Amino acid sequence: MKRFLVIETLDQLKVVSDALRMEIITLLVKEAYTGKQLATLLSLSASKVHYHLKELESQGFVQVVRTEEKNGIVQKFYRAVAYDLKVSEELLPSLSENSMLLQEAMVNHLRSSLTRLYNAPDESFMQFADKSKRAPAIAFNAEIKAPRHEIQQWLDKYHALIDELGDMEARHLQRIAAGEAEDTEENFYIVTVGFMTDERIYVSEDESLPDNYEHLPSDYKHISSKFVVKKKQEAQQDDDDSN
């Protein structure tokens, strides 16, 4: 499988601007499936899945990688052509004129991420296990009210951190190739979507918790924990102190 597939036409972009088709591509990145197998995984009719497979195949996103005969019927196994989709610069004029295309590209990131999220092992989300045994993970959303140029400066720093992740991977792969590190098959998957908007909806006149609750400690200065715990009653606290 190739890493990159370049989207060169609006028809290609429109074909993958569909939640189900992106889910199919994500599954076919992982391994080869027949239409019937995909239908079972997605809890859909085989005819519906075959229709979408044909659309994806016609635009070069998936291909038949092998066939098998079973009970006199030839089964086709499909696989994604690539796992990373890039948009050709030839489409930039269209992207500049049609904001929906960039929106769909962002949505496709999120759609594929949902499939990856649900397919990840349970161990990836044991965030209340002993800290030394927790898998690295992060999840939050926020609204940041700040000047646009300062947001851009922050994005430049963020892009540098993403480059640092790539350098980290390159060093690790070199150590694996040299026999200096074990290949555990673990990967850190990350997706980022951010944009400027004139709508601010995370606004409240009262941001306090009910009197008997408090936030669990957070690792972030300006982002509170999503989890809360009941405060200890004063009487119970006094008993605990006396013991």
PDB file of C-alpha atoms in Angstrom:
ATOM      1  CA  MET A   1       0.000   0.000   0.000  1.00  0.00           C
ATOM      2  CA  LYS A   2       1.200   3.499  -0.828  1.00  0.00           C
ATOM      3  CA  ARG A   3       1.295   6.227   1.771  1.00  0.00           C
ATOM      4  CA  PHE A   4      -0.046   9.037  -0.409  1.00  0.00           C
ATOM      5  CA  LEU A   5      -2.909   9.332  -2.836  1.00  0.00           C
ATOM      6  CA  VAL A   6      -3.339  12.750  -4.436  1.00  0.00           C
ATOM      7  CA  ILE A   7      -6.890  13.977  -4.928  1.00  0.00           C
ATOM      8  CA  GLU A   8      -6.768  15.699  -8.312  1.00  0.00           C
ATOM      9  CA  THR A   9     -10.412  16.249  -9.237  1.00  0.00           C
ATOM     10  CA  LEU A  10     -13.540  17.624  -7.626  1.00  0.00           C
ATOM     11  CA  ASP A  11     -15.265  14.321  -8.354  1.00  0.00           C
ATOM     12  CA  GLN A  12     -12.682  12.517  -6.234  1.00  0.00           C
ATOM     13  CA  LEU A  13     -13.114  15.013  -3.426  1.00  0.00           C
ATOM     14  CA  LYS A  14     -16.872  14.662  -3.536  1.00  0.00           C
ATOM     15  CA  VAL A  15     -16.660  10.856  -3.464  1.00  0.00           C
ATOM     16  CA  VAL A  16     -14.749  10.864  -0.168  1.00  0.00           C
ATOM     17  CA  SER A  17     -16.883  13.639   1.318  1.00  0.00           C
ATOM     18  CA  ASP A  18     -19.119  10.958   2.740  1.00  0.00           C
ATOM     19  CA  ALA A  19     -18.962   9.492   6.248  1.00  0.00           C
ATOM     20  CA  LEU A  20     -19.625   5.899   5.196  1.00  0.00           C
ATOM     21  CA  ARG A  21     -17.071   5.928   2.387  1.00  0.00           C
ATOM     22  CA  MET A  22     -14.385   7.311   4.696  1.00  0.00           C
ATOM     23  CA  GLU A  23     -15.224   4.588   7.193  1.00  0.00           C
ATOM     24  CA  ILE A  24     -14.868   1.976   4.448  1.00  0.00           C
ATOM     25  CA  ILE A  25     -11.491   3.420   3.405  1.00  0.00           C
ATOM     26  CA  THR A  26     -10.299   3.390   7.015  1.00  0.00           C
ATOM     27  CA  LEU A  27     -11.248  -0.262   7.394  1.00  0.00           C
ATOM     28  CA  LEU A  28      -9.543  -1.130   4.102  1.00  0.00           C
ATOM     29  CA  VAL A  29      -6.381   0.629   5.195  1.00  0.00           C
ATOM     30  CA  LYS A  30      -6.131  -1.890   8.009  1.00  0.00           C
ATOM     31  CA  GLU A  31      -6.709  -5.034   5.933  1.00  0.00           C
ATOM     32  CA  ALA A  32      -8.439  -6.461   2.861  1.00  0.00           C
ATOM     33  CA  TYR A  33     -12.154  -7.279   3.013  1.00  0.00           C
ATOM     34  CA  THR A  34     -14.854  -8.461   0.664  1.00  0.00           C
ATOM     35  CA  GLY A  35     -17.986  -6.399   0.256  1.00  0.00           C
ATOM     36  CA  LYS A  36     -19.897  -8.976   2.285  1.00  0.00           C
ATOM     37  CA  GLN A  37     -17.383  -8.824   5.128  1.00  0.00           C
ATOM     38  CA  LEU A  38     -17.572  -5.037   5.152  1.00  0.00           C
ATOM     39  CA  ALA A  39     -21.366  -5.203   5.215  1.00  0.00           C
ATOM     40  CA  THR A  40     -21.193  -7.414   8.301  1.00  0.00           C
ATOM     41  CA  LEU A  41     -18.720  -5.102  10.040  1.00  0.00           C
ATOM     42  CA  LEU A  42     -20.818  -2.029   9.253  1.00  0.00           C
ATOM     43  CA  SER A  43     -24.210  -3.697   9.854  1.00  0.00           C
ATOM     44  CA  LEU A  44     -25.363  -2.703   6.363  1.00  0.00           C
ATOM     45  CA  SER A  45     -26.774  -4.514   3.360  1.00  0.00           C
ATOM     46  CA  ALA A  46     -24.224  -6.015   0.980  1.00  0.00           C
ATOM     47  CA  SER A  47     -25.778  -4.163  -1.966  1.00  0.00           C
ATOM     48  CA  LYS A  48     -25.278  -0.776  -0.284  1.00  0.00           C
ATOM     49  CA  VAL A  49     -21.647  -1.525   0.555  1.00  0.00           C
ATOM     50  CA  HIS A  50     -20.954  -2.798  -2.980  1.00  0.00           C
ATOM     51  CA  TYR A  51     -22.369   0.435  -4.412  1.00  0.00           C
ATOM     52  CA  HIS A  52     -19.986   2.546  -2.332  1.00  0.00           C
ATOM     53  CA  LEU A  53     -17.068   0.241  -3.123  1.00  0.00           C
ATOM     54  CA  LYS A  54     -17.681   0.726  -6.834  1.00  0.00           C
ATOM     55  CA  GLU A  55     -17.751   4.502  -6.375  1.00  0.00           C
ATOM     56  CA  LEU A  56     -14.480   4.418  -4.446  1.00  0.00           C
ATOM     57  CA  GLU A  57     -12.905   2.036  -6.959  1.00  0.00           C
ATOM     58  CA  SER A  58     -13.945   4.195  -9.919  1.00  0.00           C
ATOM     59  CA  GLN A  59     -12.109   7.180  -8.417  1.00  0.00           C
ATOM     60  CA  GLY A  60      -8.992   5.186  -7.503  1.00  0.00           C
ATOM     61  CA  PHE A  61      -9.331   5.069  -3.718  1.00  0.00           C
ATOM     62  CA  VAL A  62      -9.630   1.271  -3.391  1.00  0.00           C
ATOM     63  CA  GLN A  63      -8.650  -1.672  -5.548  1.00  0.00           C
ATOM     64  CA  VAL A  64      -9.116  -5.430  -5.728  1.00  0.00           C
ATOM     65  CA  VAL A  65      -5.966  -7.046  -4.320  1.00  0.00           C
ATOM     66  CA  ARG A  66      -6.965 -10.700  -4.660  1.00  0.00           C
ATOM     67  CA  THR A  67      -9.852 -13.015  -5.499  1.00  0.00           C
ATOM     68  CA  GLU A  68     -10.964 -16.294  -3.976  1.00  0.00           C
ATOM     69  CA  GLU A  69     -13.540 -18.795  -5.203  1.00  0.00           C
ATOM     70  CA  LYS A  70     -16.008 -20.080  -2.632  1.00  0.00           C
ATOM     71  CA  ASN A  71     -18.956 -22.335  -3.511  1.00  0.00           C
ATOM     72  CA  GLY A  72     -18.555 -21.390  -7.160  1.00  0.00           C
ATOM     73  CA  ILE A  73     -18.654 -17.652  -6.409  1.00  0.00           C
ATOM     74  CA  VAL A  74     -15.629 -15.446  -6.980  1.00  0.00           C
ATOM     75  CA  GLN A  75     -15.040 -13.197  -3.972  1.00  0.00           C
ATOM     76  CA  LYS A  76     -13.198  -9.926  -4.466  1.00  0.00           C
ATOM     77  CA  PHE A  77     -10.999  -8.616  -1.653  1.00  0.00           C
ATOM     78  CA  TYR A  78     -10.611  -4.840  -1.626  1.00  0.00           C
ATOM     79  CA  ARG A  79      -7.843  -2.765  -0.060  1.00  0.00           C
ATOM     80  CA  ALA A  80      -7.267   0.966   0.176  1.00  0.00           C
ATOM     81  CA  VAL A  81      -4.708   2.275  -2.306  1.00  0.00           C
ATOM     82  CA  ALA A  82      -3.141   4.617   0.270  1.00  0.00           C
ATOM     83  CA  TYR A  83      -3.695   5.712   3.840  1.00  0.00           C
ATOM     84  CA  ASP A  84      -2.857   9.397   3.469  1.00  0.00           C
ATOM     85  CA  LEU A  85      -4.972  11.574   1.169  1.00  0.00           C
ATOM     86  CA  LYS A  86      -3.523  14.837  -0.174  1.00  0.00           C
ATOM     87  CA  VAL A  87      -5.284  17.531  -2.191  1.00  0.00           C
ATOM     88  CA  SER A  88      -3.592  18.700  -5.404  1.00  0.00           C
ATOM     89  CA  GLU A  89      -2.712  22.387  -5.725  1.00  0.00           C
ATOM     90  CA  GLU A  90      -4.757  22.381  -8.939  1.00  0.00           C
ATOM     91  CA  LEU A  91      -7.834  22.290  -6.729  1.00  0.00           C
ATOM     92  CA  LEU A  92      -6.738  25.322  -4.714  1.00  0.00           C
ATOM     93  CA  PRO A  93      -8.784  27.781  -6.836  1.00  0.00           C
ATOM     94  CA  SER A  94     -11.859  25.650  -6.177  1.00  0.00           C
ATOM     95  CA  LEU A  95     -11.006  25.420  -2.487  1.00  0.00           C
ATOM     96  CA  SER A  96     -10.670  29.202  -2.267  1.00  0.00           C
ATOM     97  CA  GLU A  97     -14.052  29.678  -3.923  1.00  0.00           C
ATOM     98  CA  ASN A  98     -15.893  26.913  -2.098  1.00  0.00           C
ATOM     99  CA  SER A  99     -15.419  26.824   1.669  1.00  0.00           C
ATOM    100  CA  MET A 100     -17.458  23.609   1.863  1.00  0.00           C
ATOM    101  CA  LEU A 101     -14.574  21.638   0.346  1.00  0.00           C
ATOM    102  CA  LEU A 102     -12.170  22.515   3.155  1.00  0.00           C
ATOM    103  CA  GLN A 103     -14.921  21.878   5.691  1.00  0.00           C
ATOM    104  CA  GLU A 104     -15.427  18.420   4.212  1.00  0.00           C
ATOM    105  CA  ALA A 105     -11.695  17.757   4.355  1.00  0.00           C
ATOM    106  CA  MET A 106     -11.739  18.574   8.082  1.00  0.00           C
ATOM    107  CA  VAL A 107     -14.828  16.458   8.639  1.00  0.00           C
ATOM    108  CA  ASN A 108     -13.103  13.536   6.904  1.00  0.00           C
ATOM    109  CA  HIS A 109     -10.265  13.790   9.438  1.00  0.00           C
ATOM    110  CA  LEU A 110     -12.806  13.482  12.225  1.00  0.00           C
ATOM    111  CA  ARG A 111     -14.716  10.653  10.555  1.00  0.00           C
ATOM    112  CA  SER A 112     -11.621   8.520  10.105  1.00  0.00           C
ATOM    113  CA  SER A 113     -10.599   9.335  13.673  1.00  0.00           C
ATOM    114  CA  LEU A 114     -13.883   7.979  15.035  1.00  0.00           C
ATOM    115  CA  THR A 115     -13.246   4.643  13.339  1.00  0.00           C
ATOM    116  CA  ARG A 116      -9.703   4.544  14.693  1.00  0.00           C
ATOM    117  CA  LEU A 117     -10.988   5.459  18.146  1.00  0.00           C
ATOM    118  CA  TYR A 118     -13.534   2.662  18.302  1.00  0.00           C
ATOM    119  CA  ASN A 119     -11.036   0.121  16.937  1.00  0.00           C
ATOM    120  CA  ALA A 120      -8.306   0.968  19.462  1.00  0.00           C
ATOM    121  CA  PRO A 121      -7.659  -1.506  22.305  1.00  0.00           C
ATOM    122  CA  ASP A 122      -9.285  -0.940  25.697  1.00  0.00           C
ATOM    123  CA  GLU A 123      -5.854  -0.461  27.271  1.00  0.00           C
ATOM    124  CA  SER A 124      -5.540   2.833  25.393  1.00  0.00           C
ATOM    125  CA  PHE A 125      -8.213   4.429  27.570  1.00  0.00           C
ATOM    126  CA  MET A 126      -7.428   3.217  31.085  1.00  0.00           C
ATOM    127  CA  GLN A 127      -6.742   6.750  32.306  1.00  0.00           C
ATOM    128  CA  PHE A 128      -7.516   5.955  35.934  1.00  0.00           C
ATOM    129  CA  ALA A 129      -5.016   3.131  36.195  1.00  0.00           C
ATOM    130  CA  ASP A 130      -1.705   3.616  37.958  1.00  0.00           C
ATOM    131  CA  LYS A 131       0.009   6.585  36.315  1.00  0.00           C
ATOM    132  CA  SER A 132       3.049   4.563  35.306  1.00  0.00           C
ATOM    133  CA  LYS A 133       0.791   2.167  33.366  1.00  0.00           C
ATOM    134  CA  ARG A 134      -1.401   4.706  31.567  1.00  0.00           C
ATOM    135  CA  ALA A 135      -1.144   4.934  27.802  1.00  0.00           C
ATOM    136  CA  PRO A 136      -0.473   8.504  26.548  1.00  0.00           C
ATOM    137  CA  ALA A 137      -3.780  10.100  25.578  1.00  0.00           C
ATOM    138  CA  ILE A 138      -5.353  13.530  25.297  1.00  0.00           C
ATOM    139  CA  ALA A 139      -8.886  14.741  24.582  1.00  0.00           C
ATOM    140  CA  PHE A 140     -10.319  18.215  24.932  1.00  0.00           C
ATOM    141  CA  ASN A 141     -12.029  21.002  23.058  1.00  0.00           C
ATOM    142  CA  ALA A 142     -11.996  24.668  23.894  1.00  0.00           C
ATOM    143  CA  GLU A 143     -12.751  28.165  22.640  1.00  0.00           C
ATOM    144  CA  ILE A 144      -9.810  30.551  22.750  1.00  0.00           C
ATOM    145  CA  LYS A 145     -10.557  34.262  22.480  1.00  0.00           C
ATOM    146  CA  ALA A 146      -7.298  35.922  21.420  1.00  0.00           C
ATOM    147  CA  PRO A 147      -5.976  38.083  18.545  1.00  0.00           C
ATOM    148  CA  ARG A 148      -5.667  36.244  15.254  1.00  0.00           C
ATOM    149  CA  HIS A 149      -1.936  36.963  14.908  1.00  0.00           C
ATOM    150  CA  GLU A 150      -1.267  35.469  18.356  1.00  0.00           C
ATOM    151  CA  ILE A 151      -3.245  32.360  17.431  1.00  0.00           C
ATOM    152  CA  GLN A 152      -1.100  32.074  14.288  1.00  0.00           C
ATOM    153  CA  GLN A 153       2.081  32.387  16.352  1.00  0.00           C
ATOM    154  CA  TRP A 154       0.820  29.579  18.576  1.00  0.00           C
ATOM    155  CA  LEU A 155       0.035  27.462  15.510  1.00  0.00           C
ATOM    156  CA  ASP A 156       3.603  27.949  14.285  1.00  0.00           C
ATOM    157  CA  LYS A 157       4.842  26.545  17.609  1.00  0.00           C
ATOM    158  CA  TYR A 158       2.353  23.674  17.353  1.00  0.00           C
ATOM    159  CA  HIS A 159       3.556  22.808  13.854  1.00  0.00           C
ATOM    160  CA  ALA A 160       7.093  22.699  15.233  1.00  0.00           C
ATOM    161  CA  LEU A 161       5.928  20.222  17.881  1.00  0.00           C
ATOM    162  CA  ILE A 162       4.360  18.050  15.182  1.00  0.00           C
ATOM    163  CA  ASP A 163       7.715  18.091  13.355  1.00  0.00           C
ATOM    164  CA  GLU A 164       9.297  17.024  16.646  1.00  0.00           C
ATOM    165  CA  LEU A 165       6.953  14.013  16.750  1.00  0.00           C
ATOM    166  CA  GLY A 166       8.139  13.047  13.263  1.00  0.00           C
ATOM    167  CA  ASP A 167      11.783  13.330  14.324  1.00  0.00           C
ATOM    168  CA  MET A 168      10.986  11.223  17.380  1.00  0.00           C
ATOM    169  CA  GLU A 169       9.545   8.485  15.166  1.00  0.00           C
ATOM    170  CA  ALA A 170      12.532   8.572  12.799  1.00  0.00           C
ATOM    171  CA  ARG A 171      14.960   8.112  15.709  1.00  0.00           C
ATOM    172  CA  HIS A 172      12.915   5.252  17.135  1.00  0.00           C
ATOM    173  CA  LEU A 173      12.679   3.450  13.786  1.00  0.00           C
ATOM    174  CA  GLN A 174      16.450   3.735  13.416  1.00  0.00           C
ATOM    175  CA  ARG A 175      16.933   2.159  16.851  1.00  0.00           C
ATOM    176  CA  ILE A 176      14.539  -0.668  15.929  1.00  0.00           C
ATOM    177  CA  ALA A 177      16.380  -1.299  12.653  1.00  0.00           C
ATOM    178  CA  ALA A 178      19.680  -1.407  14.545  1.00  0.00           C
ATOM    179  CA  GLY A 179      18.301  -3.885  17.088  1.00  0.00           C
ATOM    180  CA  GLU A 180      18.641  -1.335  19.886  1.00  0.00           C
ATOM    181  CA  ALA A 181      14.909  -1.115  20.626  1.00  0.00           C
ATOM    182  CA  GLU A 182      11.969  -3.507  20.546  1.00  0.00           C
ATOM    183  CA  ASP A 183       9.203  -2.963  18.015  1.00  0.00           C
ATOM    184  CA  THR A 184       6.090  -3.091  20.208  1.00  0.00           C
ATOM    185  CA  GLU A 185       3.743  -2.166  17.326  1.00  0.00           C
ATOM    186  CA  GLU A 186       2.406   0.701  19.450  1.00  0.00           C
ATOM    187  CA  ASN A 187       1.606   4.015  17.736  1.00  0.00           C
ATOM    188  CA  PHE A 188       0.353   7.370  18.962  1.00  0.00           C
ATOM    189  CA  TYR A 189      -2.526   8.525  16.740  1.00  0.00           C
ATOM    190  CA  ILE A 190      -3.331  12.228  16.726  1.00  0.00           C
ATOM    191  CA  VAL A 191      -5.801  14.358  14.795  1.00  0.00           C
ATOM    192  CA  THR A 192      -6.144  18.144  14.993  1.00  0.00           C
ATOM    193  CA  VAL A 193      -8.896  20.395  13.702  1.00  0.00           C
ATOM    194  CA  GLY A 194      -9.015  24.079  14.551  1.00  0.00           C
ATOM    195  CA  PHE A 195     -10.483  27.153  12.887  1.00  0.00           C
ATOM    196  CA  MET A 196     -11.517  30.742  13.493  1.00  0.00           C
ATOM    197  CA  THR A 197     -15.219  31.344  14.040  1.00  0.00           C
ATOM    198  CA  ASP A 198     -17.420  34.294  14.988  1.00  0.00           C
ATOM    199  CA  GLU A 199     -19.573  32.113  17.211  1.00  0.00           C
ATOM    200  CA  ARG A 200     -18.774  31.667  20.898  1.00  0.00           C
ATOM    201  CA  ILE A 201     -21.037  29.201  22.657  1.00  0.00           C
ATOM    202  CA  TYR A 202     -18.985  28.149  25.697  1.00  0.00           C
ATOM    203  CA  VAL A 203     -20.300  31.056  27.751  1.00  0.00           C
ATOM    204  CA  SER A 204     -21.940  30.839  31.146  1.00  0.00           C
ATOM    205  CA  GLU A 205     -22.934  33.368  33.784  1.00  0.00           C
ATOM    206  CA  ASP A 206     -22.056  30.836  36.454  1.00  0.00           C
ATOM    207  CA  GLU A 207     -19.072  28.555  35.858  1.00  0.00           C
ATOM    208  CA  SER A 208     -18.996  27.123  39.359  1.00  0.00           C
ATOM    209  CA  LEU A 209     -19.774  23.533  40.211  1.00  0.00           C
ATOM    210  CA  PRO A 210     -22.515  22.585  42.659  1.00  0.00           C
ATOM    211  CA  ASP A 211     -21.412  23.206  46.242  1.00  0.00           C
ATOM    212  CA  ASN A 212     -20.720  19.556  46.984  1.00  0.00           C
ATOM    213  CA  TYR A 213     -18.493  18.904  43.936  1.00  0.00           C
ATOM    214  CA  GLU A 214     -14.981  19.824  42.846  1.00  0.00           C
ATOM    215  CA  HIS A 215     -12.832  19.172  39.785  1.00  0.00           C
ATOM    216  CA  LEU A 216     -10.281  16.435  39.810  1.00  0.00           C
ATOM    217  CA  PRO A 217      -6.782  17.908  39.428  1.00  0.00           C
ATOM    218  CA  SER A 218      -5.940  18.759  35.822  1.00  0.00           C
ATOM    219  CA  ASP A 219      -2.577  18.738  34.068  1.00  0.00           C
ATOM    220  CA  TYR A 220      -3.535  21.945  32.253  1.00  0.00           C
ATOM    221  CA  LYS A 221      -3.541  25.474  33.604  1.00  0.00           C
ATOM    222  CA  HIS A 222      -6.609  26.741  31.738  1.00  0.00           C
ATOM    223  CA  ILE A 223      -8.459  23.512  30.987  1.00  0.00           C
ATOM    224  CA  SER A 224     -10.406  21.977  33.840  1.00  0.00           C
ATOM    225  CA  SER A 225     -10.791  18.254  34.276  1.00  0.00           C
ATOM    226  CA  LYS A 226     -13.859  16.684  32.663  1.00  0.00           C
ATOM    227  CA  PHE A 227     -14.374  14.663  35.838  1.00  0.00           C
ATOM    228  CA  VAL A 228     -15.646  15.852  39.203  1.00  0.00           C
ATOM    229  CA  VAL A 229     -15.716  14.296  42.647  1.00  0.00           C
ATOM    230  CA  LYS A 230     -17.834  14.948  45.688  1.00  0.00           C
ATOM    231  CA  LYS A 231     -16.219  17.102  48.319  1.00  0.00           C
ATOM    232  CA  LYS A 232     -15.715  15.498  51.684  1.00  0.00           C
ATOM    233  CA  GLN A 233     -18.218  16.723  54.251  1.00  0.00           C
ATOM    234  CA  GLU A 234     -16.667  18.819  57.000  1.00  0.00           C
ATOM    235  CA  ALA A 235     -17.740  16.365  59.683  1.00  0.00           C
ATOM    236  CA  GLN A 236     -16.238  13.451  57.781  1.00  0.00           C
ATOM    237  CA  GLN A 237     -13.077  15.467  57.225  1.00  0.00           C
ATOM    238  CA  ASP A 238     -12.806  16.140  60.981  1.00  0.00           C
ATOM    239  CA  ASP A 239     -13.203  12.412  61.696  1.00  0.00           C
ATOM    240  CA  ASP A 240     -10.521  11.594  59.193  1.00  0.00           C
ATOM    241  CA  ASP A 241      -8.192  14.183  60.740  1.00  0.00           C
ATOM    242  CA  SER A 242      -8.756  12.798  64.247  1.00  0.00           C
ATOM    243  CA  ASN A 243      -7.936   9.288  63.095  1.00  0.00           C
TER     244      ASN A 243
END
